[in-house]
Structures are given as structure tokens and as C-alpha cells.
């Protein structure tokens, strides 16, 4: 999580350089840099406003139709229409208390779809979800990752199927790097973690 937060400059590095397209992120305009990034955290912030307005935060000025398209892409449209009393005009409540964890995550993904940024950061976006919610979100992510650079922070190995390169961290350092199938052969730590998760 700390590693990916260096990209939008939630933190700055003490040594070394973080570059985007060859440019040191510290030399880029912060607002311009962050416009290029969609960030979906483990616990997304939703405001006590309507579902529609929460999605529109992804790209203020987008149309209602565009927001609904984004919700459909994030597998959120069905629950919004069938489970929420006023559909897209339903108030989500304080701390989005009227929504389940999976529903909150899908709204955050809809916001990311609407933003349509070239860089997407998913920071433990599925870790707190049940298997059904994770399956819905995984289906949405398969669409969202196409044509963009995506950073996925995950402890669940099911999420790593979307990745063409995995970095294995150990005590704050990169211990191994490669494709998931390569790491099963080359990294003892990766293999141990994979086997441990298969048992739980």
C-alpha cells in the first residue's frame, strides 16, 4: 500500500525517484498528475449523498447516462436498481451505512470507470469482501484493466490472475518479481504464501 501511494504523491520518497513516463513525479503538477490516476482503496470514501452523486465524483461534469454506463461496467447497476428503494437517487447514509461492503466497492469501481484514467490503483480493493462480491468485482476489473497501467495491491491470489507481473514484498523490500506462474517456481516466499492461502 505504501509503495503505490508514492505514485499519486500521498507520500514522497526519501531516496531514489518515482517516475511516470520518464518524469519524476515530484516535478509534475500535482493536480495534473492525480487527474491521470484512478485510486480505489480498501475502504472507499462515500458521502452522505445519492448513489448518483457519489459515482459522479469520479468525473464531475459527466452526464447521468455516463455514470449509469460506468455502474453497469462495474456490475453495480443491478443492485442499484433492484435493491435500493430510489435506485440511483437513494441516499447512501452516513459512512454509506445503507450499503454492504461489496456494494460500496462496486460504487468505488464505477467511479473509477467513469474517471477513465490511464493509471489505475487498486489498493486491497477486494480484501474485505465475500466470495460472491469478489466475483462481481473481478468481472468488473477484467474490463477496467484493459488498455491502461494497473497497480493491484492484493493478498488474495485469485486477484493476481489479472496481472502480467507480480512484485513480492518482504519487510518493505521487493523480494521477487515476475509472472505468477514463474514465481511459483522461482520464489520460495511466493510459493509458501500461495500454499498457505490454499489451505484456508
Short mmCIF file of C-alpha atoms in Angstrom, two decimals:
data_model
loop_
_atom_site.label_atom_id
_atom_site.label_comp_id
_atom_site.label_asym_id
_atom_site.label_seq_id
_atom_site.Cartn_x
_atom_site.Cartn_y
_atom_site.Cartn_z
CA UNK A 1 0.00 0.00 0.00
CA UNK A 2 2.81 2.43 0.85
CA UNK A 3 4.51 1.58 -2.47
CA UNK A 4 1.51 2.54 -4.63
CA UNK A 5 0.81 5.67 -2.59
CA UNK A 6 4.11 7.07 -3.84
CA UNK A 7 2.67 7.32 -7.35
CA UNK A 8 -0.05 9.96 -6.67
CA UNK A 9 2.33 11.53 -4.11
CA UNK A 10 0.37 10.72 -0.99
CA UNK A 11 3.96 10.32 0.23
CA UNK A 12 7.26 11.42 -1.28
CA UNK A 13 10.35 9.21 -1.40
CA UNK A 14 13.27 9.88 0.95
CA UNK A 15 15.72 8.47 -1.60
CA UNK A 16 15.52 7.47 -5.23
CA UNK A 17 12.96 8.60 -7.80
CA UNK A 18 9.42 7.61 -8.78
CA UNK A 19 8.87 8.25 -12.48
CA UNK A 20 5.77 8.28 -14.68
CA UNK A 21 6.55 8.25 -18.42
CA UNK A 22 10.14 9.13 -17.53
CA UNK A 23 9.18 12.17 -15.42
CA UNK A 24 9.96 12.49 -11.71
CA UNK A 25 6.52 12.77 -10.09
CA UNK A 26 7.85 15.50 -7.78
CA UNK A 27 8.44 17.72 -10.81
CA UNK A 28 4.91 17.30 -12.19
CA UNK A 29 1.95 19.50 -11.33
CA UNK A 30 0.20 17.62 -8.51
CA UNK A 31 -3.33 18.25 -9.78
CA UNK A 32 -2.35 17.22 -13.31
CA UNK A 33 -0.63 14.06 -12.01
CA UNK A 34 -3.63 12.99 -9.94
CA UNK A 35 -6.01 13.57 -12.85
CA UNK A 36 -4.17 10.72 -14.61
CA UNK A 37 -4.84 8.30 -11.74
CA UNK A 38 -7.95 6.49 -10.51
CA UNK A 39 -7.49 5.15 -6.98
CA UNK A 40 -9.74 2.53 -5.38
CA UNK A 41 -8.84 1.91 -1.72
CA UNK A 42 -9.89 -0.94 0.55
CA UNK A 43 -12.36 1.35 2.35
CA UNK A 44 -13.64 3.84 -0.23
CA UNK A 45 -14.94 7.19 0.93
CA UNK A 46 -18.62 7.67 0.09
CA UNK A 47 -20.50 10.78 1.09
CA UNK A 48 -23.98 11.00 2.62
CA UNK A 49 -25.43 11.87 -0.76
CA UNK A 50 -27.15 9.98 -3.57
CA UNK A 51 -25.63 6.97 -5.28
CA UNK A 52 -25.52 9.01 -8.49
CA UNK A 53 -23.62 11.92 -6.95
CA UNK A 54 -21.13 9.55 -5.35
CA UNK A 55 -20.37 7.98 -8.74
CA UNK A 56 -20.15 11.40 -10.43
CA UNK A 57 -17.28 12.32 -8.11
CA UNK A 58 -15.14 10.25 -10.48
CA UNK A 59 -15.60 12.86 -13.20
CA UNK A 60 -17.56 15.96 -12.24
CA UNK A 61 -19.40 17.20 -15.30
CA UNK A 62 -20.13 13.72 -16.64
CA UNK A 63 -23.73 13.01 -17.61
CA UNK A 64 -26.16 10.80 -15.71
CA UNK A 65 -26.11 8.38 -18.65
CA UNK A 66 -22.30 8.13 -18.49
CA UNK A 67 -22.48 7.44 -14.74
CA UNK A 68 -25.03 4.66 -15.34
CA UNK A 69 -22.79 3.15 -18.04
CA UNK A 70 -19.92 3.18 -15.54
CA UNK A 71 -22.11 1.48 -12.93
CA UNK A 72 -23.08 -1.19 -15.46
CA UNK A 73 -19.41 -1.80 -16.26
CA UNK A 74 -18.68 -2.15 -12.53
CA UNK A 75 -21.52 -4.69 -12.07
CA UNK A 76 -23.27 -2.19 -9.80
CA UNK A 77 -26.31 -1.27 -11.90
CA UNK A 78 -28.40 -4.32 -10.98
CA UNK A 79 -28.19 -3.92 -7.20
CA UNK A 80 -28.74 -0.16 -7.51
CA UNK A 81 -31.95 -0.66 -9.50
CA UNK A 82 -33.32 -3.74 -7.68
CA UNK A 83 -32.15 -3.41 -4.08
CA UNK A 84 -32.15 0.32 -3.42
CA UNK A 85 -35.52 1.96 -2.84
CA UNK A 86 -34.91 5.01 -5.06
CA UNK A 87 -32.28 3.49 -7.33
CA UNK A 88 -29.61 5.98 -8.29
CA UNK A 89 -31.35 8.68 -6.23
CA UNK A 90 -31.04 6.69 -2.99
CA UNK A 91 -29.10 8.41 -0.20
CA UNK A 92 -26.28 6.11 0.90
CA UNK A 93 -26.40 7.27 4.53
CA UNK A 94 -23.68 8.31 6.96
CA UNK A 95 -20.49 6.39 6.15
CA UNK A 96 -22.53 4.64 3.40
CA UNK A 97 -24.21 2.65 6.19
CA UNK A 98 -27.07 1.55 3.94
CA UNK A 99 -24.71 -0.35 1.65
CA UNK A 100 -22.81 -3.61 2.13
CA UNK A 101 -19.02 -3.73 1.73
CA UNK A 102 -19.36 -5.26 -1.72
CA UNK A 103 -21.83 -2.59 -2.82
CA UNK A 104 -19.53 0.19 -1.59
CA UNK A 105 -16.61 -1.32 -3.51
CA UNK A 106 -18.66 -1.57 -6.70
CA UNK A 107 -19.64 2.10 -6.42
CA UNK A 108 -15.95 2.96 -5.99
CA UNK A 109 -15.16 0.93 -9.11
CA UNK A 110 -17.96 2.68 -11.01
CA UNK A 111 -16.34 5.95 -10.02
CA UNK A 112 -13.01 4.64 -11.37
CA UNK A 113 -14.68 3.53 -14.64
CA UNK A 114 -16.20 6.98 -15.02
CA UNK A 115 -12.85 8.64 -14.37
CA UNK A 116 -11.32 6.60 -17.23
CA UNK A 117 -7.78 7.45 -16.15
CA UNK A 118 -4.74 5.87 -17.83
CA UNK A 119 -3.37 4.69 -14.44
CA UNK A 120 -5.50 2.65 -12.04
CA UNK A 121 -4.50 1.78 -8.46
CA UNK A 122 -6.47 -0.92 -6.64
CA UNK A 123 -5.30 -0.95 -3.04
CA UNK A 124 -6.68 -4.12 -1.41
CA UNK A 125 -9.94 -3.39 -3.24
CA UNK A 126 -11.36 -6.90 -2.67
CA UNK A 127 -9.80 -7.96 0.63
CA UNK A 128 -12.83 -7.46 2.87
CA UNK A 129 -15.41 -8.96 0.52
CA UNK A 130 -17.29 -12.24 0.47
CA UNK A 131 -16.68 -14.57 -2.47
CA UNK A 132 -19.85 -13.53 -4.36
CA UNK A 133 -18.98 -9.83 -4.12
CA UNK A 134 -15.39 -10.56 -5.10
CA UNK A 135 -16.58 -12.48 -8.18
CA UNK A 136 -18.72 -9.50 -9.25
CA UNK A 137 -15.81 -7.12 -8.77
CA UNK A 138 -13.35 -9.44 -10.52
CA UNK A 139 -15.63 -9.47 -13.57
CA UNK A 140 -15.70 -5.66 -13.48
CA UNK A 141 -11.93 -5.46 -13.12
CA UNK A 142 -11.35 -7.64 -16.19
CA UNK A 143 -12.96 -4.84 -18.22
CA UNK A 144 -11.41 -1.97 -16.30
CA UNK A 145 -7.76 -3.08 -16.64
CA UNK A 146 -7.79 -3.22 -20.45
CA UNK A 147 -5.72 -0.54 -22.14
CA UNK A 148 -4.28 1.03 -19.01
CA UNK A 149 -1.49 0.64 -16.45
CA UNK A 150 -2.87 -1.02 -13.34
CA UNK A 151 -1.33 -1.50 -9.91
CA UNK A 152 -3.09 -4.09 -7.76
CA UNK A 153 -2.23 -4.46 -4.08
CA UNK A 154 -3.57 -7.87 -3.05
CA UNK A 155 -3.10 -10.69 -0.59
CA UNK A 156 -5.68 -12.86 -2.36
CA UNK A 157 -4.04 -14.85 -5.11
CA UNK A 158 -7.28 -15.01 -7.12
CA UNK A 159 -6.85 -11.29 -7.91
CA UNK A 160 -3.37 -11.87 -9.31
CA UNK A 161 -4.79 -13.65 -12.37
CA UNK A 162 -5.25 -10.18 -13.86
CA UNK A 163 -1.52 -9.38 -13.53
CA UNK A 164 1.26 -9.89 -16.04
CA UNK A 165 3.90 -9.00 -13.44
CA UNK A 166 3.86 -9.56 -9.67
CA UNK A 167 6.13 -7.93 -7.09
CA UNK A 168 6.54 -9.90 -3.86
CA UNK A 169 7.29 -7.67 -0.87
CA UNK A 170 9.04 -8.87 2.26
CA UNK A 171 9.73 -6.41 5.11
CA UNK A 172 9.33 -3.41 2.83
CA UNK A 173 11.61 -4.68 0.06
CA UNK A 174 10.91 -6.36 -3.27
CA UNK A 175 11.90 -9.98 -2.68
CA UNK A 176 10.84 -11.34 -6.07
CA UNK A 177 9.36 -10.21 -9.36
CA UNK A 178 7.86 -11.99 -12.35
CA UNK A 179 4.76 -13.63 -13.81
CA UNK A 180 2.63 -15.59 -11.30
CA UNK A 181 3.50 -18.95 -12.87
CA UNK A 182 7.22 -18.09 -12.89
CA UNK A 183 7.16 -17.08 -9.22
CA UNK A 184 5.68 -20.44 -8.25
CA UNK A 185 8.99 -21.93 -9.42
CA UNK A 186 11.48 -19.20 -8.55
CA UNK A 187 10.26 -17.69 -5.24
CA UNK A 188 10.01 -19.79 -2.07
CA UNK A 189 8.15 -16.97 -0.29
CA UNK A 190 5.54 -16.63 -3.07
CA UNK A 191 5.02 -20.39 -3.19
CA UNK A 192 4.68 -20.63 0.62
CA UNK A 193 2.13 -17.81 0.70
CA UNK A 194 0.20 -19.40 -2.14
CA UNK A 195 0.11 -22.80 -0.43
CA UNK A 196 -0.84 -21.24 2.90
CA UNK A 197 -3.81 -19.44 1.31
CA UNK A 198 -4.93 -22.63 -0.44
CA UNK A 199 -5.27 -24.27 2.99
CA UNK A 200 -7.52 -21.53 4.44
#
